[in-house]
Each structure stands twice: as structure tokens, then as C-alpha cells.
Short mmCIF file of C-alpha atoms in Angstrom, two decimals:
data_model
loop_
_atom_site.label_atom_id
_atom_site.label_comp_id
_atom_site.label_asym_id
_atom_site.label_seq_id
_atom_site.Cartn_x
_atom_site.Cartn_y
_atom_site.Cartn_z
CA MET A 1 -44.33 3.88 -98.41
CA ASP A 2 -44.63 7.58 -97.74
CA GLN A 3 -41.17 9.05 -97.06
CA ASP A 4 -42.31 11.07 -94.06
CA LEU A 5 -43.96 8.05 -92.53
CA GLN A 6 -40.87 5.95 -93.10
CA LYS A 7 -38.76 8.63 -91.48
CA THR A 8 -41.11 8.82 -88.49
CA ILE A 9 -41.04 5.04 -88.12
CA ASP A 10 -37.25 4.97 -88.34
CA LEU A 11 -37.01 7.65 -85.68
CA ALA A 12 -39.45 5.81 -83.43
CA VAL A 13 -37.56 2.54 -83.85
CA SER A 14 -34.38 4.33 -82.85
CA GLY A 15 -36.07 5.47 -79.65
CA ASP A 16 -37.47 8.89 -80.51
CA GLU A 17 -40.47 9.36 -78.21
CA GLN A 18 -41.94 12.24 -80.16
CA ALA A 19 -41.93 10.22 -83.36
CA PHE A 20 -43.62 7.30 -81.66
CA ALA A 21 -46.17 9.64 -80.08
CA SER A 22 -47.05 10.98 -83.52
CA LEU A 23 -47.62 7.44 -84.80
CA ILE A 24 -49.97 6.82 -81.88
CA SER A 25 -51.82 10.08 -82.53
CA ALA A 26 -52.28 9.20 -86.18
CA VAL A 27 -54.30 6.08 -85.40
CA GLN A 28 -55.68 6.47 -81.90
CA ASN A 29 -59.17 7.83 -82.57
CA LYS A 30 -60.06 5.29 -85.21
CA ALA A 31 -58.42 2.63 -83.09
CA TYR A 32 -60.52 3.58 -80.08
CA ALA A 33 -63.75 3.27 -82.04
CA MET A 34 -62.68 -0.09 -83.40
CA ALA A 35 -61.44 -1.50 -80.10
CA TYR A 36 -64.57 -0.28 -78.31
CA ARG A 37 -66.71 -2.39 -80.64
CA TYR A 38 -64.87 -5.42 -79.34
CA MET A 39 -64.32 -4.54 -75.72
CA GLY A 40 -67.62 -2.79 -74.96
CA ASN A 41 -66.45 -0.35 -72.30
CA ASP A 42 -63.99 2.49 -71.95
CA ALA A 43 -61.56 0.97 -69.44
CA ASP A 44 -61.10 -2.30 -71.30
CA THR A 45 -60.80 -0.40 -74.57
CA ARG A 46 -57.97 1.76 -73.23
CA ASP A 47 -56.24 -1.31 -71.79
CA ALA A 48 -56.44 -3.12 -75.10
CA MET A 49 -55.13 -0.06 -76.93
CA GLN A 50 -52.23 0.31 -74.54
CA GLU A 51 -51.35 -3.34 -75.09
CA ALA A 52 -51.64 -2.95 -78.86
CA PHE A 53 -49.37 0.11 -78.81
CA ILE A 54 -46.77 -1.85 -76.85
CA LYS A 55 -46.88 -4.53 -79.55
CA MET A 56 -46.79 -1.85 -82.21
CA TYR A 57 -43.53 -0.53 -80.82
CA ARG A 58 -42.02 -3.98 -80.46
CA TYR A 59 -42.75 -4.92 -84.04
CA LEU A 60 -42.39 -1.50 -85.64
CA GLY A 61 -39.05 -2.47 -87.10
CA THR A 62 -40.69 -5.31 -89.01
CA PHE A 63 -43.21 -3.07 -90.78
CA GLN A 64 -42.34 -3.33 -94.45
CA GLY A 65 -45.00 -1.13 -95.98
CA GLY A 66 -46.75 -4.03 -97.72
CA SER A 67 -50.01 -2.62 -96.42
CA SER A 68 -50.80 0.82 -95.04
CA PHE A 69 -49.46 1.58 -91.59
CA GLU A 70 -53.01 1.96 -90.30
CA THR A 71 -54.03 -1.44 -91.65
CA TRP A 72 -50.94 -3.03 -90.17
CA PHE A 73 -51.71 -1.56 -86.77
CA PHE A 74 -55.39 -2.51 -86.93
CA ARG A 75 -54.36 -6.12 -87.39
CA ILE A 76 -52.37 -5.88 -84.19
CA LEU A 77 -55.24 -4.13 -82.43
CA ILE A 78 -57.88 -6.67 -83.45
CA ASN A 79 -55.71 -9.59 -82.41
CA THR A 80 -55.02 -7.88 -79.11
CA CYS A 81 -58.73 -7.31 -78.47
CA LEU A 82 -59.55 -10.92 -79.31
CA ASP A 83 -56.73 -12.14 -77.04
CA GLU A 84 -57.99 -10.01 -74.19
CA LEU A 85 -61.55 -11.24 -74.67
CA ARG A 86 -60.35 -14.86 -74.70
CA LYS A 87 -58.47 -14.27 -71.46
CA ARG A 88 -61.50 -12.77 -69.80
CA LYS A 89 -63.97 -15.29 -71.08
CA HIS A 90 -63.41 -17.67 -68.21
CA ALA A 91 -62.64 -15.02 -65.64
CA SER A 92 -65.84 -13.04 -65.73
CA GLU A 93 -68.59 -11.91 -67.97
CA GLN A 94 -67.72 -8.94 -70.10
CA GLU A 95 -69.39 -5.77 -68.95
CA ASP A 96 -70.87 -3.61 -71.65
CA ILE A 97 -72.18 -0.40 -70.24
CA ASP A 98 -72.56 1.32 -73.57
CA GLU A 99 -71.26 4.58 -72.13
CA HIS A 100 -69.60 5.74 -75.30
CA TYR A 101 -72.22 5.03 -77.91
CA GLU A 102 -73.66 8.28 -79.09
CA ILE A 103 -77.32 8.86 -78.30
CA ALA A 104 -79.62 7.97 -81.17
CA ASP A 105 -81.61 10.59 -83.04
CA GLU A 106 -83.97 12.26 -80.58
CA ARG A 107 -86.42 13.28 -83.28
CA GLU A 108 -87.84 9.79 -83.45
CA GLY A 109 -90.89 9.00 -81.32
CA THR A 110 -90.11 7.73 -77.84
CA GLU A 111 -91.64 4.27 -78.26
CA GLU A 112 -90.03 3.72 -81.62
CA LEU A 113 -86.74 5.02 -80.32
CA LEU A 114 -86.84 2.72 -77.33
CA LEU A 115 -87.58 -0.30 -79.49
CA LYS A 116 -84.77 0.60 -81.83
CA LYS A 117 -82.33 1.06 -78.97
CA GLU A 118 -83.33 -2.28 -77.50
CA ARG A 119 -82.88 -3.97 -80.83
CA GLN A 120 -79.51 -2.34 -81.36
CA LYS A 121 -78.42 -3.52 -77.93
CA ALA A 122 -79.61 -7.02 -78.85
CA VAL A 123 -77.59 -6.84 -82.06
CA ARG A 124 -74.48 -5.74 -80.17
CA ASP A 125 -74.93 -8.60 -77.70
CA ALA A 126 -75.42 -11.05 -80.56
CA ILE A 127 -72.26 -9.82 -82.27
CA LYS A 128 -70.29 -10.72 -79.15
CA GLN A 129 -71.54 -14.28 -79.43
CA LEU A 130 -70.44 -14.71 -83.02
CA PRO A 131 -67.37 -16.81 -83.82
CA GLU A 132 -64.28 -14.62 -84.13
CA ASP A 133 -64.10 -14.62 -87.92
CA ALA A 134 -67.75 -13.64 -88.26
CA ARG A 135 -67.45 -11.06 -85.50
CA ASN A 136 -64.45 -9.46 -87.16
CA ILE A 137 -66.15 -9.10 -90.48
CA ILE A 138 -69.39 -7.67 -89.05
CA ILE A 139 -67.60 -5.18 -86.82
CA LEU A 140 -65.14 -4.00 -89.42
CA ARG A 141 -67.49 -3.84 -92.36
CA GLU A 142 -70.87 -3.02 -90.88
CA LEU A 143 -69.87 -0.97 -87.86
CA GLN A 144 -66.55 0.55 -88.82
CA GLY A 145 -67.27 0.91 -92.51
CA LEU A 146 -64.09 -0.61 -93.91
CA SER A 147 -64.13 -1.25 -97.64
CA TYR A 148 -63.93 -4.80 -98.94
CA GLU A 149 -60.31 -4.20 -99.92
CA GLU A 150 -59.41 -2.84 -96.51
CA LEU A 151 -61.24 -5.69 -94.86
CA ALA A 152 -59.37 -8.28 -96.91
CA ASP A 153 -56.10 -6.56 -96.02
CA VAL A 154 -56.76 -6.26 -92.30
CA LEU A 155 -58.10 -9.80 -91.94
CA ASP A 156 -55.59 -11.23 -94.39
CA ILE A 157 -58.23 -12.99 -96.47
CA GLU A 158 -58.84 -13.20 -100.22
CA PRO A 159 -60.72 -10.10 -101.42
CA GLY A 160 -63.00 -12.33 -103.48
CA THR A 161 -64.25 -14.13 -100.39
CA VAL A 162 -65.18 -11.05 -98.37
CA LYS A 163 -68.74 -10.76 -99.64
CA SER A 164 -69.62 -14.41 -99.09
CA ARG A 165 -68.02 -14.35 -95.64
CA LEU A 166 -70.01 -11.26 -94.79
CA ASN A 167 -73.25 -12.93 -95.87
CA ARG A 168 -72.49 -16.01 -93.80
CA ALA A 169 -71.69 -13.82 -90.80
CA LYS A 170 -75.00 -12.00 -91.15
CA GLN A 171 -76.87 -15.27 -91.32
CA LYS A 172 -75.22 -16.40 -88.10
CA LEU A 173 -76.10 -13.08 -86.52
CA LYS A 174 -79.70 -13.50 -87.60
CA SER A 175 -79.88 -16.99 -86.14
CA ILE A 176 -78.62 -15.78 -82.78
CA LEU A 177 -81.08 -12.90 -82.73
CA MET A 178 -84.00 -15.15 -83.63
CA GLU A 179 -83.03 -17.67 -80.98
CA GLN A 180 -82.32 -15.29 -78.18
CA SER A 181 -84.36 -12.17 -78.57
CA THR A 182 -88.13 -11.83 -78.64
CA LEU A 183 -87.60 -8.49 -80.33
CA PHE A 184 -86.90 -10.34 -83.57
CA CYS A 185 -89.37 -13.23 -83.35
CA VAL A 186 -92.08 -13.88 -85.91
CA MET B 1 -91.24 -11.72 -88.91
CA GLU B 2 -90.50 -12.88 -92.44
CA ASN B 3 -86.98 -13.76 -93.37
CA ASP B 4 -86.48 -10.91 -95.84
CA ARG B 5 -87.98 -8.38 -93.47
CA LEU B 6 -85.70 -9.60 -90.72
CA ASP B 7 -82.68 -9.37 -93.01
CA ASN B 8 -83.62 -5.82 -93.88
CA LEU B 9 -84.22 -4.92 -90.25
CA ILE B 10 -80.81 -6.26 -89.22
CA ASP B 11 -79.19 -4.38 -92.09
CA GLU B 12 -80.94 -1.18 -91.03
CA LEU B 13 -79.98 -1.65 -87.39
CA LEU B 14 -76.36 -2.26 -88.30
CA GLU B 15 -76.36 0.74 -90.58
CA ASP B 16 -77.90 2.99 -87.94
CA MET B 17 -75.78 1.70 -85.11
CA PRO B 18 -74.64 4.73 -83.11
CA PRO B 19 -70.98 5.58 -83.66
CA VAL B 20 -68.55 5.26 -80.80
CA GLN B 21 -67.81 8.58 -79.15
CA VAL B 22 -64.06 8.95 -78.71
CA PRO B 23 -63.30 10.51 -75.31
CA THR B 24 -61.62 13.88 -75.50
CA ASP B 25 -59.11 12.93 -72.82
CA LEU B 26 -57.78 9.98 -74.79
CA SER B 27 -54.01 10.03 -74.65
CA PHE B 28 -51.18 7.55 -74.25
CA ASP B 29 -47.76 7.97 -72.72
CA ALA B 30 -45.46 7.11 -75.63
CA GLY B 31 -42.38 6.99 -73.42
CA ALA B 32 -43.95 4.55 -70.96
CA ILE B 33 -45.15 2.35 -73.81
CA MET B 34 -41.68 2.27 -75.35
CA ARG B 35 -40.09 1.40 -72.01
CA GLU B 36 -42.58 -1.39 -71.41
CA ALA B 37 -42.02 -2.76 -74.90
CA LYS B 38 -38.27 -2.82 -74.35
CA ARG B 39 -38.67 -4.39 -70.93
CA ARG B 40 -40.79 -7.20 -72.36
CA GLU B 41 -38.40 -7.83 -75.17
CA GLU B 42 -35.51 -8.05 -72.76
CA ALA B 43 -37.46 -10.23 -70.33
CA GLU B 44 -38.50 -12.62 -73.09
CA HIS B 45 -34.93 -12.95 -74.22
CA LEU B 46 -33.62 -13.53 -70.74
CA GLU B 47 -36.37 -16.03 -70.03
CA ARG B 48 -34.77 -18.25 -72.61
CA VAL B 49 -31.41 -18.05 -70.92
CA SER B 50 -30.34 -20.11 -67.97
CA VAL B 51 -27.09 -20.23 -66.10
CA ALA B 52 -25.51 -23.14 -64.32
CA PRO B 53 -22.12 -23.66 -62.78
CA LEU B 54 -19.57 -26.30 -63.63
CA ASN B 55 -19.88 -30.00 -62.81
CA ALA B 56 -23.31 -30.11 -64.32
CA LYS B 57 -23.30 -33.87 -64.50
CA LYS B 58 -23.31 -34.12 -60.74
CA ARG B 59 -26.40 -32.03 -60.34
CA SER B 60 -29.95 -33.14 -59.98
CA TRP B 61 -32.57 -31.62 -62.22
CA LYS B 62 -33.94 -29.81 -59.17
CA LYS B 63 -30.69 -27.96 -58.87
CA TRP B 64 -30.70 -26.94 -62.52
CA VAL B 65 -34.18 -25.55 -62.11
CA ALA B 66 -33.21 -23.70 -58.96
CA ILE B 67 -30.16 -22.20 -60.62
CA ALA B 68 -32.16 -21.09 -63.63
CA ALA B 69 -34.70 -19.53 -61.31
CA ALA B 70 -31.96 -17.74 -59.42
CA PHE B 71 -30.68 -16.33 -62.66
CA ALA B 72 -34.12 -15.15 -63.65
CA VAL B 73 -34.45 -13.43 -60.28
CA VAL B 74 -31.08 -11.76 -60.64
CA ALA B 75 -31.99 -10.66 -64.15
CA GLY B 76 -35.28 -9.25 -62.95
CA GLY B 77 -33.53 -7.37 -60.17
CA LEU B 78 -31.04 -5.89 -62.56
CA TYR B 79 -33.70 -4.67 -64.91
CA PHE B 80 -36.10 -3.33 -62.35
CA GLY B 81 -33.31 -1.68 -60.47
CA VAL B 82 -33.01 0.77 -63.32
CA GLY B 83 -36.76 1.19 -63.87
CA ALA B 84 -38.54 4.49 -64.03
CA PRO B 85 -38.84 6.39 -60.77
CA GLY B 86 -42.15 6.04 -59.02
CA GLN B 87 -43.20 2.80 -60.67
CA THR B 88 -44.03 -0.27 -58.67
CA ASP B 89 -40.69 -1.86 -58.37
CA PRO B 90 -40.70 -5.44 -57.15
CA GLY B 91 -37.30 -6.03 -58.68
CA THR B 92 -35.60 -3.53 -56.44
CA HIS B 93 -36.66 -5.62 -53.52
CA ILE B 94 -35.41 -8.69 -55.25
CA ALA B 95 -32.08 -7.07 -55.96
CA GLU B 96 -31.74 -5.99 -52.34
CA THR B 97 -32.61 -9.48 -51.22
CA ILE B 98 -29.87 -10.85 -53.40
CA ASP B 99 -27.41 -8.41 -51.89
CA ASP B 100 -28.38 -9.73 -48.50
CA GLY B 101 -27.65 -13.24 -49.69
CA GLN B 102 -31.19 -14.38 -48.94
CA ILE B 103 -32.08 -16.01 -52.24
CA PRO B 104 -32.46 -19.73 -51.74
CA LEU B 105 -30.84 -21.49 -54.63
CA ALA B 106 -32.20 -24.91 -53.92
CA GLY B 107 -34.10 -26.81 -51.31
CA PRO B 108 -32.45 -28.04 -48.12
CA ASP B 109 -32.33 -31.55 -49.52
CA ASP B 110 -29.95 -30.48 -52.21
CA PRO B 111 -26.38 -31.24 -51.20
CA ALA B 112 -25.06 -28.62 -53.58
CA THR B 113 -26.55 -25.83 -51.50
CA PRO B 114 -23.97 -24.53 -49.04
CA ALA B 115 -25.76 -24.68 -45.70
CA GLN B 116 -24.77 -22.77 -42.60
CA PRO B 117 -22.69 -25.13 -40.49
CA GLU B 118 -24.24 -26.10 -37.18
CA ASN B 119 -20.79 -26.57 -35.80
CA PRO B 120 -18.31 -24.22 -37.43
CA GLY B 121 -15.44 -26.27 -36.12
CA GLU B 122 -16.31 -29.35 -38.19
CA PRO B 123 -14.87 -29.74 -41.66
CA GLN B 124 -17.31 -28.99 -44.48
CA THR B 125 -17.95 -31.12 -47.54
CA GLN B 126 -17.40 -28.80 -50.45
CA GLU B 127 -16.92 -28.88 -54.18
CA PRO B 128 -14.24 -26.18 -54.44
CA GLU B 129 -14.21 -26.14 -58.23
CA GLU B 130 -17.85 -25.11 -58.41
CA GLU B 131 -18.83 -21.58 -59.24
CA ASP B 132 -21.33 -19.70 -57.19
CA PRO B 133 -24.35 -19.45 -59.51
CA GLN B 134 -25.16 -15.98 -58.25
CA VAL B 135 -21.67 -14.77 -59.07
CA LEU B 136 -21.86 -16.41 -62.48
CA ALA B 137 -25.28 -14.89 -63.10
CA GLN B 138 -24.13 -11.42 -62.09
CA LEU B 139 -21.02 -11.72 -64.22
CA PHE B 140 -23.07 -12.90 -67.15
CA LEU B 141 -25.46 -9.99 -66.75
CA SER B 142 -22.53 -7.59 -66.77
CA ALA B 143 -21.40 -9.18 -70.01
CA TYR B 144 -24.94 -8.98 -71.31
CA ALA B 145 -24.68 -5.21 -71.38
CA ASP B 146 -22.10 -5.57 -74.14
CA GLU B 147 -23.69 -5.47 -77.58
CA ALA B 148 -21.02 -7.56 -79.30
CA PHE B 149 -21.40 -10.28 -76.68
CA VAL B 150 -25.17 -10.27 -77.00
CA LYS B 151 -24.87 -10.48 -80.77
CA GLU B 152 -22.79 -13.64 -80.51
CA LEU B 153 -25.39 -15.18 -78.24
CA THR B 154 -28.21 -14.13 -80.52
CA ASP B 155 -26.41 -15.49 -83.56
CA GLY B 156 -25.78 -18.80 -81.85
CA ASP B 157 -29.34 -19.21 -80.58
CA ARG B 158 -31.13 -21.94 -82.51
CA GLY B 159 -34.49 -20.82 -81.30
CA TYR B 160 -34.53 -22.74 -78.02
CA GLY B 161 -32.37 -20.49 -75.87
CA TYR B 162 -29.11 -21.41 -74.16
CA ILE B 163 -27.54 -22.22 -70.86
CA VAL B 164 -24.34 -20.77 -69.44
CA THR B 165 -22.42 -23.42 -67.56
CA GLY B 166 -19.38 -21.54 -66.43
CA HIS B 167 -16.70 -19.02 -67.17
CA LYS B 168 -12.98 -18.53 -67.14
CA ASP B 169 -10.84 -15.45 -67.23
CA VAL B 170 -8.64 -15.09 -70.27
CA PRO B 171 -6.21 -12.30 -71.21
CA GLU B 172 -8.78 -10.66 -73.51
CA GLY B 173 -11.59 -10.73 -70.95
CA THR B 174 -13.94 -13.49 -69.83
CA GLU B 175 -14.96 -16.61 -71.68
CA PHE B 176 -18.39 -18.04 -70.95
CA MET B 177 -19.16 -21.67 -71.62
CA VAL B 178 -22.47 -21.70 -73.39
CA TYR B 179 -24.61 -24.53 -74.67
CA PHE B 180 -27.22 -23.62 -77.26
CA TYR B 181 -30.19 -25.90 -76.89
CA GLU B 182 -31.14 -27.83 -79.97
CA SER B 183 -34.69 -28.74 -79.04
CA GLU B 184 -37.48 -27.80 -76.68
CA GLU B 185 -36.97 -31.13 -74.89
CA GLU B 186 -33.35 -30.25 -74.17
CA ARG B 187 -34.38 -26.87 -72.88
CA SER B 188 -37.15 -28.13 -70.62
CA SER B 189 -34.92 -30.83 -69.12
CA TYR B 190 -31.80 -28.59 -69.00
CA THR B 191 -29.92 -31.19 -71.04
CA VAL B 192 -26.43 -30.12 -72.00
CA ASP B 193 -24.25 -31.88 -74.53
CA ASN B 194 -20.78 -31.11 -73.20
CA ASP B 195 -19.21 -31.90 -76.56
CA LYS B 196 -21.07 -29.01 -78.09
CA LEU B 197 -20.28 -26.35 -75.50
CA ARG B 198 -19.13 -23.14 -77.04
CA TYR B 199 -16.87 -20.47 -75.61
CA ILE B 200 -18.19 -16.97 -76.00
CA LEU B 201 -15.73 -14.22 -75.25
CA TRP B 202 -16.71 -11.06 -73.43
CA LYS B 203 -13.98 -8.53 -74.08
CA HIS B 204 -13.54 -6.10 -71.24
#
């Protein structure tokens, strides 16, 4: 593990606020983008991140450097997001207001753009309906661009199985889209 | 739409999915997060602890539950009493309530609860050797601030928590009688094996 990182972690574990703040800063932007893919709106994303940072601090002393710090934290974050979604499942429907997705390329024709946006929204909705393992792999690989190695590390799965899992996840996604959206029908 | 075309379309849509825009005001209060993490850790540890006075055999399970609850309330009050200024502070109220002696330890049907006498002139049925659970809980919490004492408890914990059944003053400080649960069943039923009670010394 990087000596500076180890020193920062040690300081944070011993109660140094500035050190802990720098650990948060190092991961927060990427973490926001990742958590938003799960939570679907800004408020829930921030709540999930706050919760994940609390867990990060509690378990910081157990970080051994077997994986990168970022990967270690993303595992915590993903589990936190999934926990939060499970809790809310029975309470109320998740609200996805898409406020923080950047606007698609304006150069495309209006009709084409609208269709694309509708289809992308349908894909996002379908991703939410995927089983957790399939959802994880689609979000992390297809939307967050993690490499196969990173994916295997974050999800704690065999690197050799990533590709086949990804294919299976895409097939499930396709089935949902074909069943539920006329935008993808024959 | 043919299967291959649909596969390609989904791939394209995923690839072109707009990135998430990270808000510029995104920031987290590291200090507050650290405090909350510590509070939870402490609360989780204390949740596994219960305190009961002597003569446990005479007590109904209702009383054990009530005593454990009283301890949890006292513990909560102690923690929250030192919380950050300005935060919602339910524990402060709890602590004040304890000071006023308003915490019910058990229901009115429990003979172990000292009730206010209707006629102060009549003799009261008492168990003089019993400890007041609130006093025991407060004393235990004072001891709990001592790292060496906490370490002994942590070392003895078999993963199911423990129950403090009493204390006695010794020349070196205070000895707490502690039973470390050996199973979840013991913990949930507050079962204590008196032969396995341990004496944990708080030096003060």
C-alpha cells in the first residue's frame, strides 16, 4: 500500500478529522456517480454516501491493502446502496427524477433525440428491476466503466466469470425491455 | 426488432448513457461522520450489555428485561449527554428523567419494584440486599470509561454479550460480577449460570 495513504488512514483511525476528510475527498466524486446509478436521485444518493462514509470510518482500521482503497470503499458503498434500496422497497416506490444526468447531445435531431432519451430512461428503469448481481455488473461495467479486473475485485467474484456474468445480465436486461417497453418491441 | 439488432441497440444505449453530473456543492462533514461512527460502535457494544442486581434467581424474566432496558436508557443518556451542541438530543431528556427518578424499572405487577407506600406508617416488604439497578448501571457506566476495564470485558466476551449482576467494593476499587453469555439463547432469556460468574475489577 502507498505509504502516504497508509499514513493518512492511520491518522484518520486515530481520530484526525483532516485525514479522514482527505480520504472522503479522494473518492467522493466517483462515489457520487456510482451511488446515483443505484439511488436515482440526489437526496437518496447523498444519504447513501453519508451512510457509506460512516461505515468506512468504522471499518477503516480493518483495511489491509489487499485491494485498492477505492475498491474497498466502493464495496462498502454498493452494499450500502443495495441495503437502502431493500429497506425502501416496501416503504415506497423509488423516485427517479433524473436531475443529475447530463443532457444528451443537442446536435441530434429532436425526434431522434427524444426517442433515444425515452429508450435510455427505459433502460435505466429496467436496470432497477434486475436482480442485484446482474444490476451490479451492468452498472459498474456498462455505466461506470470499471475494468473486468476492477469489477471482479469490487464484487469479489472470479475474474474469469465476469464476462459470462455480464452477458447473462444483458440478456436479462433485454428480456425486461422486450416485456415492458414498446420502444423495444419487434 | 431482430435479436441482434436489439442487442446492438441496448449496447449503444448503455454506451451512450449520459454521465452523472456531480453537484458542485457536494461535501461531507468528516467530523460529524466520525462522531456518528463512534456513537454507533459504542451503542452496538452497549446493546449487548445488560445489568441486573443480585438475587437474580428470585426475579421474573419481566424484571430482567426491565432492568436491561433501564440500563440501555441510562447508557443512552450518558452518551447523548455529551453529544455535539445543537444536535437533536433525546438522550439529554432521558438523562434528566433519570435524575428525576421517573424511569419505571418494571410494571406495577412486579413485586421487586419499590412502590410509593400508600400509608407511610406501615412496614414495607423489602429485599435489603438488593442493589438499585440504576445505581449499578450508573456505576458500571463510570467504570466503562476506563479502558483497562473495557478491555477485560471485551476479552471475556464470547460473542453474545454479558450481564452485570452486581458489584462489591474492594480495597483496589470495585469488583463487578459479570456473566458472559455462552449462546444467543442464554442472552435472549437472560440466563445466568452463577457458577460461571466472573469478577472484573475496576481500579479507581
